[in-house]
XYZ file of C-alpha atoms in Angstrom:
680
model
C -7.045 -1.362 -51.025
C -8.266 -4.327 -49.003
C -11.195 -6.154 -50.545
C -14.539 -5.799 -48.823
C -15.252 -8.741 -46.545
C -18.684 -10.231 -47.039
C -19.748 -12.106 -43.900
C -20.347 -15.792 -44.448
C -23.402 -17.517 -43.028
C -21.149 -18.983 -40.331
C -20.279 -15.471 -39.176
C -23.898 -14.435 -38.784
C -25.918 -15.185 -35.684
C -28.577 -17.639 -36.850
C -27.902 -21.114 -35.446
C -28.788 -24.206 -37.442
C -29.872 -25.999 -34.268
C -30.621 -25.080 -30.678
C -31.298 -27.463 -27.794
C -34.710 -27.021 -26.242
C -35.269 -26.996 -22.493
C -36.264 -30.655 -22.386
C -33.125 -31.665 -24.280
C -30.919 -29.631 -21.952
C -32.539 -30.884 -18.754
C -32.174 -34.537 -19.766
C -28.526 -34.190 -20.815
C -25.589 -35.643 -18.918
C -23.893 -32.234 -18.999
C -26.824 -30.685 -17.114
C -26.756 -33.536 -14.600
C -23.045 -32.884 -14.109
C -23.679 -29.152 -13.556
C -26.399 -29.964 -11.010
C -24.085 -32.456 -9.293
C -21.347 -29.815 -9.019
C -23.823 -27.443 -7.379
C -25.196 -30.002 -4.902
C -21.979 -31.863 -4.070
C -19.353 -29.140 -4.480
C -21.284 -25.914 -3.999
C -20.140 -24.718 -7.425
C -22.452 -22.649 -9.596
C -21.738 -21.773 -13.219
C -23.831 -19.399 -15.307
C -23.193 -21.247 -18.543
C -20.930 -23.747 -20.279
C -18.171 -21.199 -20.852
C -17.956 -20.451 -17.123
C -17.689 -24.186 -16.541
C -14.922 -24.446 -19.149
C -12.974 -21.613 -17.529
C -13.059 -23.422 -14.184
C -12.179 -26.782 -15.727
C -9.017 -25.374 -17.313
C -7.815 -23.212 -14.416
C -8.497 -25.593 -11.525
C -7.316 -28.816 -13.124
C -7.107 -30.755 -9.866
C -10.675 -30.084 -8.754
C -12.073 -30.555 -12.248
C -10.531 -33.970 -12.917
C -11.328 -35.082 -9.379
C -14.953 -34.142 -10.063
C -14.932 -36.294 -13.219
C -13.498 -39.173 -11.175
C -16.223 -38.787 -8.556
C -19.160 -38.001 -10.863
C -18.534 -41.172 -12.879
C -17.771 -43.212 -9.759
C -14.431 -44.579 -11.012
C -13.650 -48.039 -9.629
C -10.310 -47.754 -7.864
C -8.549 -50.773 -6.351
C -5.732 -48.825 -4.708
C -6.533 -45.257 -3.761
C -4.710 -42.276 -5.226
C -2.358 -40.005 -3.266
C -2.381 -36.934 -5.533
C -4.721 -35.927 -8.348
C -1.998 -34.239 -10.387
C 1.768 -34.126 -10.072
C 3.282 -31.709 -12.577
C 6.963 -31.587 -13.524
C 9.014 -28.478 -12.794
C 8.582 -27.353 -16.390
C 6.579 -28.429 -19.415
C 3.801 -30.984 -19.756
C 5.678 -34.205 -20.484
C 5.947 -36.263 -17.329
C 2.739 -35.013 -15.708
C 1.323 -37.748 -13.473
C -2.348 -38.158 -12.618
C -4.001 -39.911 -9.655
C -0.683 -41.230 -8.437
C -0.884 -44.587 -6.690
C -4.327 -45.448 -8.064
C -4.896 -48.823 -9.742
C -7.837 -49.552 -12.025
C -8.952 -51.361 -15.176
C -10.636 -49.914 -18.269
C -12.550 -53.070 -19.263
C -13.957 -53.405 -15.756
C -15.752 -50.079 -16.244
C -17.267 -51.391 -19.464
C -18.597 -54.584 -17.930
C -20.215 -52.814 -15.004
C -22.817 -51.816 -17.609
C -23.714 -55.396 -18.558
C -27.437 -56.042 -18.689
C -29.992 -58.464 -20.083
C -32.160 -55.590 -21.298
C -30.184 -54.781 -24.475
C -27.366 -56.218 -26.580
C -23.747 -55.238 -26.077
C -22.948 -55.176 -29.800
C -24.819 -54.957 -33.085
C -22.841 -55.671 -36.217
C -23.256 -55.880 -39.951
C -20.911 -56.360 -42.882
C -20.987 -56.621 -46.633
C -21.253 -60.386 -46.111
C -23.774 -60.635 -43.303
C -27.035 -58.991 -42.210
C -27.451 -57.191 -38.914
C -26.703 -59.457 -35.943
C -26.350 -58.965 -32.208
C -24.096 -60.099 -29.385
C -25.553 -60.099 -25.873
C -23.656 -58.930 -22.832
C -23.521 -62.480 -21.504
C -22.074 -63.721 -24.806
C -19.552 -60.886 -24.844
C -18.521 -61.611 -21.260
C -18.149 -65.337 -21.971
C -16.007 -64.744 -25.064
C -13.809 -62.165 -23.341
C -13.304 -64.521 -20.393
C -12.225 -67.352 -22.705
C -9.806 -65.187 -24.700
C -8.394 -63.683 -21.495
C -7.811 -67.169 -20.091
C -6.098 -68.171 -23.351
C -3.802 -65.144 -23.075
C -2.908 -65.979 -19.475
C -2.241 -69.614 -20.307
C 0.156 -68.447 -23.005
C 2.182 -66.272 -20.704
C 0.685 -62.854 -21.453
C 1.297 -60.633 -18.446
C 0.575 -56.996 -17.624
C 2.605 -54.783 -19.957
C 2.991 -57.401 -22.720
C 1.813 -56.326 -26.157
C -1.035 -57.998 -28.034
C -1.640 -56.901 -31.620
C -4.272 -57.490 -34.255
C -4.830 -57.170 -37.976
C -8.613 -57.380 -37.972
C -11.518 -55.601 -39.650
C -14.196 -53.842 -37.631
C -15.899 -56.978 -36.344
C -16.960 -58.201 -32.869
C -13.849 -60.382 -32.603
C -11.714 -57.231 -32.549
C -13.711 -55.811 -29.627
C -13.508 -59.136 -27.776
C -9.745 -59.391 -28.323
C -9.185 -55.833 -27.081
C -11.311 -56.281 -23.950
C -9.570 -59.570 -23.145
C -6.171 -57.950 -23.632
C -7.096 -55.060 -21.393
C -8.646 -57.275 -18.730
C -5.298 -59.038 -18.176
C -3.373 -55.757 -18.103
C -1.686 -56.204 -21.486
C -1.209 -53.451 -24.081
C -3.291 -53.412 -27.257
C -2.357 -52.259 -30.743
C -4.113 -52.797 -34.050
C -3.910 -52.220 -37.784
C -6.689 -52.708 -40.289
C -6.225 -55.401 -42.960
C -6.010 -52.820 -45.752
C -2.595 -51.719 -44.453
C 0.343 -52.978 -46.489
C 2.480 -55.664 -44.855
C 5.574 -53.441 -44.731
C 3.536 -50.709 -43.059
C 2.241 -53.136 -40.421
C 5.768 -54.408 -39.772
C 6.964 -50.828 -39.285
C 4.358 -50.458 -36.551
C 4.413 -53.824 -34.817
C 8.040 -54.943 -34.879
C 9.366 -52.162 -32.601
C 6.757 -52.865 -29.900
C 7.642 -56.604 -29.757
C 4.205 -58.205 -29.475
C 3.678 -61.595 -27.867
C 0.340 -62.546 -29.493
C -1.080 -61.677 -32.919
C -4.763 -61.858 -33.887
C -5.060 -62.206 -37.672
C -7.721 -62.633 -40.353
C -7.771 -64.888 -43.391
C -9.135 -62.031 -45.510
C -11.742 -59.315 -45.756
C -14.329 -57.888 -48.126
C -14.424 -54.349 -49.454
C -16.665 -53.002 -52.173
C -17.872 -56.501 -53.017
C -14.335 -57.764 -53.585
C -12.761 -60.501 -51.491
C -9.159 -59.787 -50.496
C -7.193 -62.800 -49.251
C -4.644 -61.961 -46.522
C -3.281 -65.368 -45.570
C 0.016 -65.068 -47.436
C 0.562 -61.449 -46.397
C -0.110 -62.180 -42.744
C 2.015 -65.316 -42.833
C 4.822 -63.025 -44.000
C 3.957 -60.666 -41.173
C 4.246 -63.284 -38.460
C 7.602 -64.341 -39.874
C 8.754 -60.737 -39.515
C 7.670 -60.559 -35.858
C 10.089 -62.823 -33.962
C 8.597 -62.032 -30.547
C 5.139 -63.404 -31.467
C 4.588 -66.740 -29.751
C 0.975 -67.347 -30.721
C -1.075 -66.406 -33.761
C -4.849 -66.565 -33.456
C -6.447 -66.860 -36.915
C -10.036 -65.766 -37.394
C -11.874 -67.366 -40.326
C -13.792 -64.632 -42.118
C -13.746 -65.231 -45.841
C -13.826 -68.977 -45.381
C -15.613 -70.440 -42.310
C -13.678 -73.705 -42.697
C -10.311 -71.905 -42.868
C -7.475 -73.692 -41.081
C -4.498 -71.706 -39.715
C -1.323 -72.089 -41.806
C 1.459 -74.109 -40.262
C 4.354 -72.185 -38.751
C 7.702 -73.637 -37.684
C 8.230 -71.013 -34.980
C 4.940 -70.096 -33.390
C 1.942 -72.309 -33.031
C -1.091 -71.003 -34.856
C -4.543 -71.571 -33.436
C -8.049 -70.851 -34.655
C -10.379 -68.342 -33.010
C -13.025 -71.000 -32.444
C -10.513 -73.126 -30.545
C -9.598 -70.151 -28.368
C -13.280 -69.613 -27.543
C -13.400 -73.207 -26.268
C -10.917 -72.286 -23.545
C -12.626 -72.792 -20.208
C -11.876 -69.983 -17.735
C -10.790 -71.201 -14.335
C -12.834 -68.393 -12.759
C -15.350 -65.717 -13.828
C -14.016 -62.846 -15.890
C -11.518 -60.960 -13.738
C -9.852 -57.596 -14.266
C -6.195 -56.966 -13.526
C -5.798 -53.638 -11.679
C -2.934 -51.616 -13.144
C -1.475 -48.211 -12.249
C -3.270 -45.163 -13.670
C -0.349 -44.438 -16.041
C -0.071 -48.060 -17.249
C -0.265 -48.270 -21.080
C -3.683 -49.168 -22.487
C -2.785 -49.159 -26.189
C -0.252 -47.989 -28.715
C -1.669 -45.908 -31.546
C 0.351 -44.838 -34.544
C 0.668 -41.599 -36.462
C -0.160 -41.791 -40.162
C 3.460 -42.289 -41.183
C 3.003 -40.425 -44.460
C 6.341 -38.655 -44.047
C 8.453 -41.150 -42.114
C 8.332 -43.979 -39.628
C 5.030 -43.828 -37.720
C 5.247 -42.637 -34.137
C 4.174 -45.222 -31.547
C 1.920 -43.055 -29.372
C 1.313 -44.721 -26.013
C -1.684 -43.765 -23.875
C -2.535 -44.597 -20.293
C -5.378 -46.714 -18.949
C -6.520 -44.085 -16.477
C -6.077 -41.139 -18.816
C -8.196 -42.674 -21.561
C -10.794 -43.841 -19.049
C -11.359 -40.342 -17.663
C -11.165 -38.637 -21.050
C -13.614 -41.058 -22.679
C -16.120 -40.876 -19.829
C -16.027 -37.084 -20.136
C -16.070 -36.887 -23.933
C -18.701 -39.524 -24.721
C -21.054 -38.910 -21.808
C -20.827 -35.136 -21.349
C -19.876 -33.797 -24.774
C -21.903 -36.162 -26.973
C -24.542 -37.063 -24.382
C -24.250 -40.815 -24.867
C -26.579 -42.333 -22.279
C -27.319 -45.887 -21.078
C -29.379 -47.699 -23.690
C -28.295 -45.490 -26.597
C -26.965 -47.094 -29.774
C -23.634 -45.699 -30.947
C -22.100 -46.042 -34.409
C -18.970 -44.536 -35.930
C -17.801 -45.675 -39.334
C -14.158 -46.566 -38.847
C -11.484 -49.165 -39.331
C -9.491 -50.701 -36.498
C -6.470 -48.693 -37.667
C -8.036 -45.310 -36.842
C -8.312 -43.924 -33.313
C -12.045 -43.459 -33.846
C -12.376 -47.230 -33.460
C -10.973 -46.975 -29.928
C -13.157 -43.933 -29.315
C -16.296 -45.724 -30.482
C -15.556 -48.740 -28.258
C -15.521 -46.232 -25.396
C -19.268 -45.747 -25.909
C -19.612 -49.005 -23.949
C -18.297 -47.086 -20.923
C -21.435 -44.946 -21.115
C -23.732 -47.980 -21.183
C -24.448 -47.761 -24.909
C -24.824 -50.577 -27.415
C -21.942 -50.377 -29.887
C -22.890 -50.761 -33.555
C -20.178 -52.054 -35.908
C -19.952 -52.137 -39.694
C -17.288 -53.812 -41.811
C -17.042 -52.926 -45.468
C -17.258 -50.065 -47.901
C -19.379 -47.059 -46.995
C -20.431 -46.591 -50.618
C -21.119 -50.141 -51.750
C -23.564 -51.162 -53.078
C -24.671 -47.513 -52.874
C -24.300 -44.338 -50.794
C -27.222 -45.293 -48.555
C -25.656 -48.386 -47.015
C -24.630 -46.762 -43.699
C -27.820 -44.723 -43.442
C -29.853 -47.893 -43.990
C -27.848 -49.525 -41.207
C -28.616 -46.577 -38.945
C -32.323 -46.991 -39.665
C -32.312 -50.764 -39.221
C -30.221 -50.697 -36.030
C -32.121 -47.729 -34.575
C -28.867 -45.818 -34.166
C -28.966 -42.787 -31.858
C -25.440 -41.539 -32.558
C -24.111 -41.766 -36.134
C -20.507 -40.788 -36.819
C -18.215 -40.704 -39.832
C -15.358 -38.774 -41.365
C -16.183 -35.389 -42.839
C -15.043 -36.724 -46.208
C -17.852 -39.309 -46.144
C -20.512 -36.734 -45.281
C -19.293 -34.501 -48.102
C -19.317 -37.444 -50.516
C -22.966 -38.079 -49.579
C -23.730 -34.404 -50.125
C -22.129 -34.391 -53.578
C -23.950 -37.595 -54.499
C -27.265 -35.947 -53.689
C -28.155 -38.192 -50.750
C -31.329 -36.822 -49.185
C -33.959 -38.072 -46.761
C -36.192 -35.012 -47.054
C -39.809 -36.108 -46.956
C -38.911 -39.543 -45.542
C -39.562 -40.817 -42.043
C -36.099 -42.377 -41.832
C -33.683 -41.995 -38.933
C -36.354 -41.358 -36.315
C -34.035 -42.511 -33.530
C -31.076 -40.389 -34.604
C -30.019 -37.831 -31.975
C -26.504 -36.869 -33.110
C -24.440 -36.937 -36.279
C -20.718 -36.853 -35.583
C -18.052 -35.593 -37.954
C -14.257 -35.623 -37.672
C -11.072 -36.477 -39.587
C -10.953 -33.172 -41.462
C -12.798 -29.845 -41.233
C -16.473 -30.044 -42.165
C -17.158 -26.921 -44.265
C -20.311 -24.795 -43.942
C -22.029 -26.510 -46.868
C -21.563 -29.840 -45.073
C -23.369 -28.430 -42.047
C -26.174 -27.140 -44.281
C -26.545 -30.479 -46.039
C -26.998 -32.319 -42.735
C -29.887 -30.059 -41.719
C -31.436 -29.699 -45.155
C -31.109 -33.280 -46.414
C -30.618 -35.659 -43.474
C -32.592 -34.503 -40.434
C -33.545 -30.973 -39.495
C -33.660 -31.499 -35.724
C -30.498 -33.577 -35.331
C -27.580 -32.351 -33.206
C -24.477 -32.110 -35.430
C -21.375 -32.806 -33.334
C -18.279 -31.728 -35.207
C -15.152 -32.608 -33.252
C -11.423 -32.389 -33.748
C -8.676 -34.047 -31.790
C -6.503 -36.868 -32.912
C -4.508 -39.995 -32.351
C -2.351 -37.858 -30.071
C -4.984 -37.875 -27.289
C -7.412 -40.511 -28.634
C -10.186 -37.995 -28.156
C -11.176 -34.461 -29.068
C -9.815 -31.073 -28.099
C -12.898 -29.314 -29.424
C -16.332 -30.801 -29.922
C -19.983 -30.788 -28.966
C -21.973 -29.479 -26.044
C -25.685 -30.269 -25.502
C -26.223 -26.864 -23.868
C -25.087 -24.813 -26.877
C -26.416 -24.056 -30.372
C -24.811 -25.246 -33.604
C -23.596 -22.610 -36.062
C -22.756 -23.371 -39.651
C -19.098 -24.277 -40.122
C -18.263 -23.919 -36.421
C -17.379 -26.442 -33.733
C -19.469 -25.732 -30.655
C -16.842 -25.466 -27.949
C -13.469 -26.199 -26.487
C -13.914 -29.368 -24.477
C -13.756 -29.423 -20.693
C -10.280 -29.733 -19.229
C -8.627 -28.732 -22.492
C -7.004 -25.289 -22.189
C -6.890 -24.585 -25.901
C -5.944 -21.227 -27.361
C -5.177 -19.691 -30.749
C -1.735 -18.045 -30.914
C -0.696 -15.295 -33.290
C 2.858 -14.983 -34.658
C 3.932 -13.414 -31.333
C 2.592 -16.352 -29.306
C -0.263 -14.256 -27.930
C -3.875 -15.496 -27.702
C -6.173 -14.009 -30.353
C -9.893 -14.011 -31.142
C -11.530 -13.860 -34.548
C -8.136 -14.278 -36.199
C -6.426 -17.243 -37.780
C -3.913 -18.619 -35.302
C -1.886 -21.616 -34.244
C -3.770 -24.146 -32.118
C -2.009 -24.713 -28.788
C -2.799 -26.522 -25.527
C -1.514 -24.660 -22.474
C -2.120 -27.273 -19.776
C -1.690 -31.058 -19.680
C -4.569 -33.489 -20.225
C -4.728 -37.010 -18.721
C -5.006 -38.647 -22.158
C -1.917 -37.000 -23.605
C 0.674 -39.691 -24.395
C 2.561 -41.056 -21.431
C 5.415 -41.543 -23.902
C 6.267 -42.703 -27.387
C 7.392 -46.315 -27.486
C 11.201 -46.642 -27.788
C 11.671 -42.930 -27.142
C 13.343 -43.037 -23.705
C 14.453 -39.390 -23.666
C 11.167 -38.131 -25.161
C 13.041 -36.722 -28.147
C 10.375 -37.649 -30.711
C 7.641 -36.661 -28.267
C 9.160 -33.210 -27.770
C 9.825 -32.765 -31.483
C 6.221 -33.608 -32.303
C 4.516 -31.056 -30.048
C 6.886 -28.890 -28.008
C 9.560 -27.535 -30.347
C 7.928 -24.225 -31.257
C 6.710 -23.139 -27.815
C 8.537 -24.129 -24.649
C 6.255 -26.275 -22.496
C 3.206 -25.630 -24.699
C 1.625 -28.253 -26.959
C 1.475 -27.089 -30.589
C -0.933 -29.321 -32.438
C -0.328 -28.172 -36.014
C -3.768 -26.806 -36.938
C -4.824 -23.306 -37.946
C -7.908 -22.314 -36.008
C -10.082 -19.340 -35.186
C -11.806 -18.897 -31.827
C -14.817 -16.679 -32.417
C -16.381 -14.078 -30.127
C -19.044 -16.620 -29.210
C -16.229 -19.053 -28.300
C -16.936 -21.514 -31.061
C -13.979 -22.878 -33.030
C -13.314 -22.990 -36.769
C -10.510 -25.207 -38.043
C -8.851 -24.239 -41.312
C -6.531 -27.180 -41.881
C -3.011 -28.158 -40.979
C -0.696 -25.274 -40.178
C 2.248 -27.024 -41.786
C 0.323 -27.010 -45.078
C -0.861 -23.437 -44.678
C -1.194 -21.255 -47.735
C 0.765 -18.016 -47.525
C -0.117 -15.259 -49.973
C 1.659 -11.947 -49.461
C 2.121 -12.716 -45.780
C -1.550 -13.565 -45.213
C -2.246 -17.070 -43.925
C -5.069 -18.968 -45.579
C -6.526 -22.249 -44.348
C -6.892 -24.953 -46.990
C -10.439 -25.725 -45.826
C -11.602 -22.347 -47.131
C -10.397 -23.261 -50.611
C -12.059 -26.671 -50.473
C -15.319 -25.215 -49.167
C -15.659 -22.839 -52.119
C -14.300 -25.076 -54.870
C -16.089 -28.283 -53.931
C -19.438 -26.513 -53.692
C -19.327 -26.059 -57.468
C -21.389 -28.671 -59.328
C -18.588 -29.528 -61.773
C -15.945 -30.238 -59.086
C -15.763 -33.650 -57.423
C -12.645 -33.118 -55.305
C -9.698 -30.757 -54.886
C -6.304 -30.192 -53.285
C -4.289 -26.994 -52.907
C -0.719 -26.269 -51.780
C 1.490 -23.190 -51.677
C 5.122 -23.422 -52.817
C 7.902 -21.103 -51.645
C 9.932 -19.624 -54.515
C 13.184 -17.693 -54.765
C 12.943 -14.041 -53.851
C 10.252 -14.506 -51.227
C 7.561 -15.258 -53.806
C 4.838 -17.873 -53.526
C 3.143 -20.074 -56.091
C -0.234 -21.654 -55.357
C -1.484 -24.396 -57.682
C -4.958 -25.887 -57.269
C -5.720 -29.442 -58.361
C -9.293 -30.436 -59.128
C -11.070 -33.624 -60.081
C -13.937 -32.772 -62.388
C -17.162 -34.739 -62.450
C -17.814 -36.860 -65.514
C -14.508 -35.784 -67.054
C -12.085 -38.714 -67.208
C -8.474 -37.647 -67.247
C -5.344 -39.741 -66.878
C -2.787 -36.967 -66.534
C -2.533 -33.447 -65.197
C -3.914 -30.865 -67.609
C -4.089 -27.137 -67.104
C -7.710 -26.051 -67.279
C -8.760 -23.753 -70.071
C -10.000 -20.364 -68.924
C -13.654 -21.150 -69.646
C -13.537 -24.069 -67.216
C -11.263 -22.378 -64.682
C -13.102 -19.064 -64.574
C -16.066 -20.222 -62.411
C -13.601 -21.701 -59.907
C -11.600 -18.484 -59.709
C -14.784 -16.452 -59.452
C -16.141 -18.566 -56.598
C -12.944 -18.127 -54.585
C -12.744 -14.406 -55.274
C -16.414 -13.819 -54.404
C -16.701 -16.053 -51.355
C -13.333 -15.188 -49.834
C -10.807 -12.810 -51.439
C -8.463 -12.377 -54.414
C -5.708 -13.969 -52.300
C -7.638 -17.241 -52.365
C -7.464 -17.435 -56.170
C -4.788 -19.954 -57.286
C -2.009 -19.127 -59.721
C -2.879 -22.136 -61.856
C -5.573 -24.827 -61.872
C -4.870 -28.370 -62.984
C -7.359 -31.091 -63.720
C -6.056 -34.343 -62.212
C -7.420 -37.893 -62.189
C -7.617 -38.144 -58.388
C -6.580 -36.607 -55.082
C -4.292 -38.681 -52.814
C -5.683 -39.645 -49.390
C -4.325 -41.363 -46.312
C -6.006 -44.600 -45.269
C -7.883 -42.665 -42.572
C -9.329 -40.305 -45.201
C -7.188 -37.164 -44.967
C -5.957 -35.292 -48.028
C -2.217 -35.668 -48.483
C -1.287 -31.996 -48.633
C 2.203 -31.792 -47.148
C 3.768 -34.714 -49.058
C 2.340 -33.314 -52.322
C 3.829 -29.926 -51.509
C 7.241 -31.440 -50.799
C 7.155 -33.528 -53.978
C 6.350 -30.459 -56.053
C 9.237 -28.639 -54.380
C 11.629 -31.348 -55.518
C 11.767 -33.758 -52.578
C 12.177 -37.455 -53.249
C 8.740 -39.135 -53.166
C 10.203 -42.094 -51.287
C 11.332 -39.795 -48.471
C 8.113 -37.849 -47.986
C 5.317 -40.355 -48.649
C 5.028 -43.972 -47.580
C 2.692 -45.641 -50.111
C 1.546 -48.184 -47.520
C -0.130 -45.378 -45.575
C -2.118 -44.124 -48.559
C -5.540 -45.234 -49.708
C -4.575 -44.587 -53.351
C -0.766 -44.383 -53.627
C -0.820 -44.300 -57.438
C -2.498 -40.890 -57.188
C 0.919 -39.424 -56.346
C 2.218 -40.273 -59.825
C 0.525 -37.193 -61.266
C 2.333 -34.860 -58.872
C 5.662 -36.616 -59.350
C 5.353 -36.004 -63.103
C 4.544 -32.338 -62.478
C 7.471 -31.779 -60.124
C 10.218 -31.434 -62.767
C 8.163 -29.007 -64.843
C 7.379 -26.786 -61.878
C 10.952 -26.902 -60.616
C 12.457 -25.753 -63.935
C 9.754 -23.201 -64.712
C 9.525 -21.569 -61.306
C 12.967 -22.192 -59.785
C 11.390 -23.672 -56.688
C 13.734 -23.865 -53.727
């Protein structure tokens, strides 16, 4: 007999937040709807009608985005969209058009507000005016030109989240070159794996960085890096730990200091090189946890249109707003946050640990900088929740309009915590997308309510569906997330993948011509979206698919549990074995230990009560820590493969992990599980 399903709060009808009429009327989305009515004669009853149109009439929709945001075009386009005979790879947008991303940022320059605000563990809140930003970008752009950087050349950086990184990117883009970056906490071998294949001409490097109060010197590591990059002709060193730092000598490429570069006198005011719409803007990299990272290459025009749409319409970033997203330069959310400048916002940067000296450091920054849009990974918000962070009864965060969450699914209790402990009238924007499109597939909408545990909508222009095992769209059922139509910010190609073999293998192997993203999702009757975790790490119990986020939601709500990870192993005879790994609060443990029944019973009971008996693991281990990628995602699939007997070296690159030693526990468990359970 099937167990009785008890509706969760997220399945009931009470929203946590609803926009009032004033909020709706002042939103960019409402202005866009009004513009469509006046300029195009198009009337839509609600957001979902608008979404239907945006995903069925792609040409008119993306043309409307182009026109509504008044895109600066140097050479006019011939066609809005040119689709290949089959599939999505090779779709061309606004053919013949030439433009520049940075030019659209600097059209917002003003003396009324700063361009950047920034703070670090080493320095208090400071500002950079638009005139200062323009002057620095002009000098760095002139330096790049004088050193032979031309449109299409690659410029790379190993920099923390500091203004110099923004300046270097804007200068690179202004001359038509291609940007790529890694954060300094990446291992040298991992950076080489990313940068060597793209053959950069200029490298921006740092002498070191600070994290959690600790100074980490990078001079030797980055000297090794430049030796491993034979195409680099110039290395620009930025003194950070030591203001009097002098660049190390190099026999092959001449090193130069950042301050010297800023002394470069431009021969003319800051200019912007027009490039074709499909010209590469940057190369982003997949996590590389299970192999060589994929060099995902996006277009200038595609990212421009997508970011204007996503930041302005879906998060309602308006001129004069202050936008912050806690990120490193190695995560696509850094690129996404820089895009807030397109909307006329002031970008707020922070370099350092989010939990040092305490859990309030980012919230204090938000208060001090009068942040309107505060974003972070879901893991950070959950860490604040578990630490008991609360502003109830305080007058903090008066300027805060949105709280953004991404990186992993934010469970219902995370939603509740935001409204109960941070700010009751804030708009929680949970979004999911990825490096693959440098944006979101699903996200926020200022016209719609927020329901606990649910993402508000599928974003405009993104024809997203949930497929069952027969490749048919389903509602209110767990399904495979797919994208049925191309988007402008999908990769133009992977670098060094001339026949698109890696590109096809990444997204188009399961369904011909349809993008499979690799997430389990549910589209509800009210057209919100719930994400349950990666489909390649899906739990399968007796043929029923279970999203890992459901397990984490129940387990990590228990007061004794600090963190958790679950996988499902395939056994001989069609059986499955599901171990759960938990980190207990205030219970130091240096090796995996099976929990005694008294400790395990509340965990089992929570899963059985909140979900179903199928959610109850076969065994629960206490472990010292859960492995995470540098960008903050739980390492589910590599752990699963290790436990099934795969070589750790083949399935997990330690340079891509925040805490690579955490894998040791699972490596030690692998032999025991293999002999006891006869794992395939």
